[in-house]
CSV table of C-alpha atoms in Angstrom, one decimal:
chain,number,residue,atom,x,y,z
A,1,MET,CA,58.8,-29.1,-13.5
A,2,LYS,CA,55.0,-29.5,-12.0
A,3,LYS,CA,52.6,-26.2,-11.8
A,4,ILE,CA,49.5,-25.8,-10.3
A,5,ASN,CA,46.5,-22.6,-10.2
A,6,THR,CA,48.5,-20.6,-7.8
A,7,HIS,CA,44.6,-18.6,-7.3
A,8,PHE,CA,44.4,-21.3,-5.0
A,9,GLN,CA,46.8,-19.9,-2.6
A,10,LYS,CA,44.9,-16.5,-2.5
A,11,LEU,CA,42.0,-17.7,-0.7
A,12,GLN,CA,42.4,-17.4,3.5
A,13,ASP,CA,43.7,-20.6,5.2
A,14,SER,CA,39.9,-21.8,5.5
A,15,TYR,CA,36.1,-21.0,4.9
A,16,LEU,CA,34.0,-19.5,7.2
A,17,PHE,CA,31.9,-22.1,8.4
A,18,ALA,CA,35.1,-24.3,8.3
A,19,GLU,CA,36.7,-22.1,11.0
A,20,VAL,CA,33.4,-22.2,12.9
A,21,SER,CA,33.8,-26.0,13.1
A,22,HIS,CA,37.2,-26.0,13.4
A,23,ARG,CA,36.7,-23.2,16.9
A,24,VAL,CA,33.5,-25.5,18.3
A,25,GLN,CA,35.4,-28.6,17.9
A,26,ALA,CA,38.4,-27.3,20.0
A,27,TYR,CA,35.7,-25.9,22.9
A,28,LEU,CA,34.3,-29.6,22.9
A,29,ARG,CA,38.0,-30.7,23.3
A,30,GLU,CA,37.9,-28.7,26.4
A,31,GLN,CA,34.4,-29.2,27.8
A,32,PRO,CA,32.9,-32.4,25.7
A,33,ASP,CA,29.8,-32.5,27.6
A,34,ALA,CA,29.1,-29.0,26.8
A,35,SER,CA,25.0,-29.0,25.8
A,36,LEU,CA,25.5,-26.5,22.6
A,37,ILE,CA,22.9,-25.0,20.5
A,38,ARG,CA,23.7,-24.5,17.2
A,39,MET,CA,22.3,-21.4,15.4
A,40,GLY,CA,25.1,-21.1,13.1
A,41,ILE,CA,25.4,-23.0,9.4
A,42,GLY,CA,22.0,-22.9,7.7
A,43,ASP,CA,21.3,-26.5,7.4
A,44,VAL,CA,17.8,-27.8,8.6
A,45,THR,CA,16.4,-30.1,11.2
A,46,LEU,CA,13.1,-30.8,10.1
A,47,PRO,CA,13.1,-34.7,8.1
A,48,LEU,CA,11.9,-34.5,4.4
A,49,PRO,CA,8.3,-34.2,3.6
A,50,LYS,CA,6.8,-37.8,3.5
A,51,SER,CA,5.5,-36.8,0.1
A,52,VAL,CA,9.3,-36.6,-1.2
A,53,ILE,CA,10.7,-39.3,0.7
A,54,ASP,CA,7.3,-41.8,-0.7
A,55,ALA,CA,8.4,-40.9,-3.9
A,56,MET,CA,12.3,-41.3,-3.5
A,57,HIS,CA,11.3,-44.6,-2.2
A,58,ARG,CA,9.8,-45.8,-5.5
A,59,ALA,CA,12.3,-44.2,-7.6
A,60,VAL,CA,14.8,-46.9,-5.5
A,61,ASP,CA,12.6,-49.5,-6.5
A,62,ASP,CA,12.8,-48.4,-10.3
A,63,GLU,CA,16.6,-49.1,-9.9
A,64,ALA,CA,16.2,-51.8,-8.6
A,65,LYS,CA,14.3,-53.7,-11.1
A,66,ALA,CA,15.7,-54.0,-15.2
A,67,GLN,CA,12.5,-52.5,-16.7
A,68,THR,CA,12.3,-49.6,-15.0
A,69,LEU,CA,16.0,-48.7,-14.5
A,70,ARG,CA,17.3,-45.2,-14.7
A,71,GLY,CA,21.1,-45.0,-15.5
A,72,TYR,CA,22.9,-42.1,-17.0
A,73,GLY,CA,20.6,-39.0,-17.7
A,74,PRO,CA,20.5,-36.1,-20.0
A,75,GLU,CA,22.8,-33.5,-18.0
A,76,GLN,CA,19.9,-31.1,-18.3
A,77,GLY,CA,17.3,-33.0,-16.4
A,78,HIS,CA,14.6,-35.3,-16.3
A,79,ASP,CA,11.7,-34.0,-18.2
A,80,PHE,CA,9.8,-34.4,-15.7
A,81,LEU,CA,11.0,-32.0,-13.5
A,82,ARG,CA,12.0,-29.9,-15.8
A,83,ALA,CA,8.5,-29.4,-16.8
A,84,ALA,CA,7.6,-29.2,-12.8
A,85,ILE,CA,9.4,-26.3,-12.8
A,86,GLU,CA,8.2,-24.4,-15.5
A,87,GLU,CA,4.8,-24.8,-14.9
A,88,HIS,CA,4.6,-24.8,-11.2
A,89,ASP,CA,7.5,-22.1,-10.5
A,90,TYR,CA,7.4,-19.8,-13.3
A,91,ARG,CA,3.9,-20.2,-15.7
A,92,ALA,CA,1.3,-20.3,-12.3
A,93,ARG,CA,2.8,-16.9,-11.2
A,94,GLY,CA,2.8,-15.5,-14.9
A,95,ILE,CA,6.1,-15.8,-16.2
A,96,ASP,CA,7.0,-17.3,-19.8
A,97,ILE,CA,10.1,-19.6,-18.2
A,98,SER,CA,10.4,-23.0,-20.5
A,99,LYS,CA,11.8,-26.4,-18.9
A,100,ASP,CA,14.7,-25.9,-21.7
A,101,GLU,CA,15.8,-22.7,-20.1
A,102,VAL,CA,16.0,-24.8,-16.6
A,103,PHE,CA,19.1,-26.5,-16.3
A,104,ILE,CA,19.0,-29.2,-13.2
A,105,SER,CA,21.9,-29.9,-10.9
A,106,ASP,CA,23.3,-30.4,-7.1
A,107,GLY,CA,22.8,-27.4,-5.8
A,108,ALA,CA,22.7,-23.6,-6.1
A,109,LYS,CA,25.9,-23.4,-4.3
A,110,SER,CA,27.5,-25.5,-7.0
A,111,ASP,CA,26.0,-23.3,-10.2
A,112,THR,CA,26.6,-20.1,-8.3
A,113,ALA,CA,30.5,-21.4,-8.4
A,114,ASN,CA,30.1,-22.8,-11.8
A,115,ILE,CA,28.6,-20.5,-13.6
A,116,VAL,CA,32.3,-18.3,-13.7
A,117,ASP,CA,33.2,-20.7,-16.3
A,118,LEU,CA,31.0,-18.5,-19.4
A,119,PHE,CA,32.8,-15.2,-18.8
A,120,SER,CA,35.8,-14.1,-19.6
A,121,ASN,CA,38.7,-13.1,-16.7
A,122,ASP,CA,38.3,-9.2,-17.7
A,123,VAL,CA,34.9,-9.0,-16.7
A,124,ARG,CA,34.0,-6.1,-13.6
A,125,LEU,CA,32.2,-8.0,-10.4
A,126,ALA,CA,29.9,-6.2,-8.5
A,127,ILE,CA,29.1,-8.0,-5.2
A,128,THR,CA,27.4,-7.3,-2.2
A,129,ASP,CA,29.1,-6.8,1.1
A,130,PRO,CA,28.2,-8.7,3.6
A,131,VAL,CA,28.1,-12.1,0.6
A,132,TYR,CA,27.8,-15.4,0.7
A,133,PRO,CA,31.4,-16.5,0.4
A,134,VAL,CA,31.3,-18.4,-2.6
A,135,TYR,CA,31.2,-15.7,-5.0
A,136,VAL,CA,34.1,-14.1,-3.9
A,137,ASP,CA,36.3,-17.6,-3.6
A,138,SER,CA,35.0,-18.8,-6.8
A,139,ASN,CA,36.1,-15.7,-8.8
A,140,VAL,CA,38.9,-16.0,-6.7
A,141,LEU,CA,40.0,-18.7,-7.9
A,142,ALA,CA,39.2,-18.0,-11.8
A,143,GLY,CA,42.0,-15.3,-11.3
A,144,ARG,CA,39.5,-12.4,-12.1
A,145,THR,CA,39.5,-10.8,-8.6
A,146,GLY,CA,42.5,-8.7,-9.1
A,147,GLU,CA,44.8,-8.2,-6.2
A,148,LEU,CA,44.2,-8.3,-2.2
A,149,MET,CA,44.4,-4.5,-1.3
A,150,ASP,CA,45.5,-4.1,2.7
A,151,ASP,CA,41.9,-3.4,3.8
A,152,GLY,CA,40.8,-7.0,2.8
A,153,ARG,CA,38.7,-6.7,-0.3
A,154,TRP,CA,40.0,-7.5,-4.2
A,155,SER,CA,41.1,-4.8,-6.2
A,156,GLY,CA,39.1,-6.6,-9.2
A,157,ILE,CA,35.5,-6.2,-7.1
A,158,THR,CA,33.4,-3.0,-7.4
A,159,TYR,CA,32.2,-3.5,-3.8
A,160,LEU,CA,28.4,-2.8,-2.7
A,161,ASP,CA,28.2,-2.1,0.8
A,162,CYS,CA,25.1,-2.7,2.5
A,163,ASN,CA,25.4,-1.3,6.6
A,164,ARG,CA,22.9,0.3,8.9
A,165,GLU,CA,22.9,3.6,7.1
A,166,ASN,CA,21.0,1.7,4.0
A,167,GLY,CA,19.9,-0.8,6.5
A,168,PHE,CA,21.5,-3.9,4.4
A,169,VAL,CA,20.0,-3.2,1.0
A,170,PRO,CA,23.3,-2.2,-2.1
A,171,THR,CA,22.5,0.6,-4.2
A,172,LEU,CA,23.2,0.6,-7.7
A,173,PRO,CA,27.3,0.8,-8.9
A,174,SER,CA,28.5,4.6,-9.2
A,175,GLU,CA,30.8,2.9,-12.1
A,176,HIS,CA,30.4,0.1,-14.8
A,177,VAL,CA,30.5,-3.0,-13.7
A,178,ASP,CA,29.8,-6.5,-16.6
A,179,VAL,CA,28.6,-9.3,-13.7
A,180,ILE,CA,26.6,-8.3,-10.7
A,181,TYR,CA,25.6,-10.8,-7.7
A,182,LEU,CA,22.5,-10.3,-6.0
A,183,CYS,CA,20.9,-13.1,-3.6
A,184,LEU,CA,17.5,-11.9,-2.5
A,185,PRO,CA,16.1,-12.8,0.6
A,186,ASN,CA,19.7,-12.3,1.2
A,187,ASN,CA,22.1,-14.8,3.0
A,188,PRO,CA,23.6,-13.3,5.6
A,189,THR,CA,21.4,-10.5,6.6
A,190,GLY,CA,18.0,-11.4,6.0
A,191,THR,CA,16.8,-8.4,4.0
A,192,THR,CA,14.8,-8.5,0.7
A,193,LEU,CA,14.2,-6.2,-2.2
A,194,THR,CA,10.3,-4.7,-3.6
A,195,ARG,CA,9.5,-5.0,-6.8
A,196,ASP,CA,9.8,-1.5,-7.6
A,197,GLN,CA,13.9,-1.6,-6.0
A,198,LEU,CA,14.6,-5.1,-7.9
A,199,GLN,CA,13.6,-3.3,-11.0
A,200,GLN,CA,16.1,-0.7,-10.3
A,201,TRP,CA,18.7,-3.0,-10.7
A,202,VAL,CA,17.3,-4.9,-14.1
A,203,ASP,CA,16.9,-1.3,-15.3
A,204,TYR,CA,20.4,-1.0,-14.1
A,205,ALA,CA,21.9,-4.1,-16.1
A,206,LEU,CA,19.8,-3.4,-19.0
A,207,SER,CA,21.2,0.3,-19.9
A,208,GLU,CA,24.8,-1.0,-19.1
A,209,ASP,CA,24.7,-4.5,-20.7
A,210,ALA,CA,25.8,-5.8,-17.3
A,211,ILE,CA,24.4,-9.8,-16.2
A,212,ILE,CA,22.7,-10.1,-13.3
A,213,LEU,CA,23.2,-13.4,-11.4
A,214,TYR,CA,20.3,-14.0,-9.2
A,215,ASP,CA,20.1,-16.5,-6.3
A,216,GLY,CA,16.9,-17.2,-5.1
A,217,ALA,CA,17.5,-20.0,-2.6
A,218,TYR,CA,15.4,-18.7,0.2
A,219,GLU,CA,12.4,-17.6,-2.7
A,220,ALA,CA,10.5,-20.1,-0.5
A,221,PHE,CA,10.3,-17.8,2.4
A,222,VAL,CA,8.9,-15.0,0.9
A,223,ARG,CA,5.8,-13.6,2.6
A,224,GLU,CA,5.5,-10.2,2.3
A,225,GLU,CA,3.0,-8.8,-1.0
A,226,ASP,CA,5.4,-6.8,-2.4
A,227,VAL,CA,8.7,-8.7,-2.5
A,228,PRO,CA,9.6,-10.7,-5.7
A,229,ARG,CA,9.9,-14.5,-6.0
A,230,SER,CA,11.1,-14.1,-9.1
A,231,ILE,CA,13.8,-11.6,-11.1
A,232,TYR,CA,11.9,-12.8,-13.7
A,233,GLU,CA,8.6,-10.7,-12.4
A,234,LEU,CA,10.6,-7.1,-13.2
A,235,LYS,CA,10.2,-6.3,-17.0
A,236,GLY,CA,13.5,-7.1,-19.2
A,237,ALA,CA,14.7,-9.7,-16.5
A,238,LYS,CA,15.0,-12.1,-18.8
A,239,GLN,CA,17.7,-10.1,-20.8
A,240,CYS,CA,19.8,-9.7,-18.6
A,241,ALA,CA,19.8,-12.4,-15.3
A,242,ILE,CA,20.5,-15.7,-15.4
A,243,GLU,CA,18.6,-17.1,-11.3
A,244,PHE,CA,19.5,-20.0,-8.9
A,245,ARG,CA,16.9,-21.9,-7.0
A,246,SER,CA,18.0,-24.9,-4.2
A,247,TYR,CA,15.6,-27.2,-2.8
A,248,SER,CA,18.0,-27.0,-0.4
A,249,LYS,CA,16.2,-25.0,2.0
A,250,THR,CA,12.6,-24.7,0.4
A,251,ALA,CA,12.5,-28.8,0.9
A,252,GLY,CA,15.0,-30.2,3.2
A,253,PHE,CA,17.3,-31.2,0.8
A,254,THR,CA,21.0,-30.3,2.4
A,255,GLY,CA,21.6,-34.0,2.3
A,256,VAL,CA,20.0,-34.9,-1.2
A,257,ARG,CA,21.2,-32.3,-3.3
A,258,CYS,CA,19.1,-31.0,-6.2
A,259,GLY,CA,18.5,-27.5,-7.3
A,260,TYR,CA,18.3,-25.8,-11.0
A,261,THR,CA,19.3,-22.4,-12.7
A,262,VAL,CA,17.4,-20.8,-15.2
A,263,VAL,CA,19.6,-19.3,-18.4
A,264,PRO,CA,16.9,-17.6,-20.8
A,265,LYS,CA,17.1,-17.9,-24.3
A,266,ASP,CA,16.7,-14.3,-24.2
A,267,LEU,CA,20.0,-13.3,-22.7
A,268,GLN,CA,22.9,-12.8,-25.5
A,269,VAL,CA,26.0,-11.5,-25.3
A,270,GLY,CA,26.9,-10.2,-29.0
A,271,SER,CA,25.7,-13.5,-31.1
A,272,ALA,CA,26.9,-15.7,-28.4
A,273,SER,CA,23.7,-17.8,-26.6
A,274,LEU,CA,24.6,-18.0,-22.9
A,275,ASN,CA,21.7,-20.8,-22.6
A,276,ALA,CA,23.8,-22.1,-25.2
A,277,MET,CA,27.4,-21.9,-23.6
A,278,TRP,CA,26.0,-23.3,-19.9
A,279,ARG,CA,24.2,-26.4,-21.9
A,280,ARG,CA,27.7,-27.3,-23.8
A,281,ARG,CA,29.4,-26.6,-19.9
A,282,GLN,CA,27.1,-29.0,-17.9
A,283,THR,CA,26.9,-32.0,-20.8
A,284,THR,CA,31.1,-31.8,-20.5
A,285,LYS,CA,31.4,-30.8,-16.9
A,286,PHE,CA,28.5,-32.4,-15.1
A,287,ASN,CA,26.6,-35.9,-15.6
A,288,GLY,CA,23.5,-34.5,-14.1
A,289,ALA,CA,21.6,-35.0,-10.9
A,290,SER,CA,20.7,-38.3,-9.3
A,291,TYR,CA,17.0,-40.0,-10.9
A,292,ILE,CA,16.4,-40.6,-7.2
A,293,SER,CA,16.6,-36.9,-5.8
A,294,GLN,CA,15.1,-35.5,-9.3
A,295,ARG,CA,12.1,-37.9,-8.2
A,296,GLY,CA,11.9,-36.3,-4.7
A,297,ALA,CA,12.3,-32.6,-5.7
A,298,ALA,CA,9.1,-33.8,-8.4
A,299,ALA,CA,6.5,-35.0,-6.3
A,300,ILE,CA,7.4,-31.0,-4.0
A,301,TYR,CA,5.0,-29.9,-7.2
A,302,THR,CA,2.6,-32.1,-6.3
A,303,GLU,CA,-0.7,-30.9,-3.7
A,304,GLU,CA,-0.1,-33.2,-0.7
A,305,GLY,CA,3.7,-31.8,-1.4
A,306,LYS,CA,2.8,-27.8,-1.6
A,307,LYS,CA,0.8,-28.3,1.7
A,308,GLU,CA,3.9,-30.0,3.8
A,309,VAL,CA,6.4,-27.8,2.6
A,310,ARG,CA,4.4,-24.7,3.4
A,311,GLN,CA,4.4,-26.4,7.2
A,312,ASN,CA,7.8,-26.2,6.9
A,313,ILE,CA,8.5,-23.6,6.2
A,314,ASP,CA,6.5,-22.0,8.3
A,315,TYR,CA,7.7,-23.6,10.9
A,316,TYR,CA,11.2,-22.0,10.4
A,317,LEU,CA,9.9,-18.5,10.0
A,318,HIS,CA,8.1,-18.9,13.1
A,319,ASN,CA,11.7,-19.8,14.9
A,320,ALA,CA,13.1,-16.5,13.4
A,321,GLY,CA,10.2,-14.4,14.7
A,322,VAL,CA,11.2,-15.8,18.4
A,323,ILE,CA,14.8,-14.6,17.8
A,324,ARG,CA,14.3,-11.2,16.1
A,325,ASP,CA,11.2,-10.7,19.1
A,326,ALA,CA,13.7,-11.5,21.6
A,327,PHE,CA,16.0,-9.5,20.6
A,328,LEU,CA,13.9,-6.8,19.6
A,329,LYS,CA,12.8,-6.8,23.1
A,330,VAL,CA,15.6,-5.7,24.9
A,331,GLY,CA,16.6,-2.8,22.5
A,332,TYR,CA,18.9,-5.1,20.2
A,333,GLU,CA,19.5,-3.5,16.3
A,334,VAL,CA,17.5,-6.3,14.0
A,335,PHE,CA,17.4,-7.2,10.4
A,336,GLY,CA,15.9,-9.8,8.6
A,337,GLY,CA,13.5,-12.6,10.0
A,338,ILE,CA,10.7,-11.6,8.1
A,339,ASN,CA,11.3,-13.1,4.4
A,340,SER,CA,14.0,-15.1,5.8
A,341,PRO,CA,15.5,-17.9,7.8
A,342,TYR,CA,18.5,-16.0,8.6
A,343,VAL,CA,18.4,-12.6,11.5
A,344,TRP,CA,21.6,-10.0,11.3
A,345,VAL,CA,21.6,-8.8,14.6
A,346,LYS,CA,24.0,-6.1,16.0
A,347,THR,CA,26.6,-7.4,18.5
A,348,PRO,CA,26.6,-5.4,21.8
A,349,ASP,CA,29.4,-2.8,22.8
A,350,ALA,CA,31.2,-5.2,25.0
A,351,TYR,CA,31.5,-7.3,21.9
A,352,PRO,CA,32.5,-4.5,19.2
A,353,LEU,CA,34.4,-7.8,17.3
A,354,SER,CA,32.1,-10.5,15.4
A,355,TRP,CA,34.3,-13.2,16.4
A,356,ASP,CA,35.0,-12.2,19.7
A,357,PHE,CA,30.9,-12.5,20.1
A,358,PHE,CA,30.9,-15.9,18.9
A,359,GLU,CA,33.6,-16.8,22.0
A,360,TYR,CA,31.9,-15.3,23.8
A,361,LEU,CA,28.2,-17.3,23.1
A,362,LEU,CA,30.2,-20.5,22.9
A,363,ARG,CA,32.1,-20.4,25.8
A,364,GLU,CA,29.7,-18.7,28.4
A,365,LYS,CA,26.1,-19.4,26.9
A,366,GLN,CA,27.1,-22.5,24.7
A,367,VAL,CA,24.9,-21.4,21.3
A,368,ILE,CA,26.8,-21.2,17.9
A,369,GLY,CA,26.3,-18.5,15.5
A,370,THR,CA,28.1,-16.9,12.6
A,371,PRO,CA,30.5,-14.0,12.6
A,372,GLY,CA,29.4,-11.6,10.5
A,373,VAL,CA,32.8,-10.6,9.7
A,374,GLY,CA,32.7,-14.1,7.6
A,375,PHE,CA,30.6,-12.6,5.5
A,376,GLY,CA,33.0,-9.3,4.6
A,377,GLN,CA,34.4,-6.1,5.6
A,378,GLN,CA,30.8,-4.5,6.5
A,379,GLY,CA,29.7,-7.6,8.6
A,380,GLU,CA,32.0,-6.4,11.2
A,381,GLY,CA,29.7,-6.2,14.4
A,382,TYR,CA,27.3,-8.1,13.8
A,383,PHE,CA,26.1,-11.2,13.9
A,384,ARG,CA,23.8,-13.9,12.1
A,385,PHE,CA,21.7,-16.5,14.0
A,386,SER,CA,20.2,-19.2,11.8
A,387,ALA,CA,16.6,-20.1,12.5
A,388,PHE,CA,16.7,-24.0,11.3
A,389,GLY,CA,16.9,-25.5,14.3
A,390,SER,CA,13.8,-27.2,16.3
A,391,THR,CA,11.7,-24.5,18.1
A,392,GLU,CA,12.4,-25.5,21.6
A,393,ASP,CA,16.3,-25.5,21.1
A,394,THR,CA,15.7,-21.5,19.4
A,395,ARG,CA,13.8,-20.4,23.0
A,396,GLU,CA,16.3,-22.0,25.0
A,397,ALA,CA,18.9,-20.6,23.3
A,398,MET,CA,17.1,-17.0,23.7
A,399,GLU,CA,17.2,-17.6,27.2
A,400,ARG,CA,20.1,-18.3,27.8
A,401,MET,CA,21.6,-15.4,25.4
A,402,LEU,CA,19.0,-12.5,27.2
A,403,LYS,CA,19.3,-13.6,30.8
């Protein structure tokens, strides 16, 4: 008798962004001439930096000649990229991370889902609400979230509520947990933690013998001095945290696919090294990111590459400011948009349900955003706007919505 992983059947019928796409396509069948402005999914719109394109062209040329052809690369990533990460992302900021603690991948989404392979199914998870859906869904598929309760939550997860009362900043668990997911700057709310606030999480993890899975996909957007760009800026973090990074939002690699995960050698569970376990996992299940994408990623660490990346990030942050200022001007409650490309907005009283507000904006304003409830129970009544469009479209969208 054939058997399947029945945990798949526990998932909702549709992934959040697939449901958004489904509703948009249904509307376009009704109104094929609609002029939609998309501010939902966090996909970039600016071209890749020139230094990246040039490096990738050279890498393609390498593949065209037998003398320079690169076939299978090391699963952990090419030395030239790992060394650049060690030097520019960590040592330049006074953080002691070595290249053999860096694992190149095809993006942070894959790694934050695949990291669950390292843990037993009886760990107690702590996950913020609202949250990036992959953290929950990947653990559902692994069978460690327990049962789905009547309120839509899983019995095996300790939920860290983020709401207007706490400024969408998570508070420490009131019970013991084993694995903690933190995304900072946060997706979807755009909020951040100060150094002192994040140090409290590191101290908690050390005292509880817990592990923090720290998603820093948006660290390049941090502009405030007291907001860490890496959890390893905090004392003791190398003994309790795994950090995920992405080039998708940093350098526009959403269609190129490249990122990395840092697993410190100091991170031990009993006699087991998580660094060694992750290396073994990757060599078994992953053949490495492409040579071409890794050459492109390495180019962002050149002086010209850094300048180009900074210009692109500043462009998107300007758009976030346009969104934030427009809603604040007319009295909306707004979070994020300062160290983040996302702006988290309270829906108006006429639309207390975020999917209803989605339909209103789609049909009446022809603007697409993301309903907050798709990120968790505490997201109901809120809406996420992405700043990754053009400035012209961002201004036009604000004019349409706030007329």
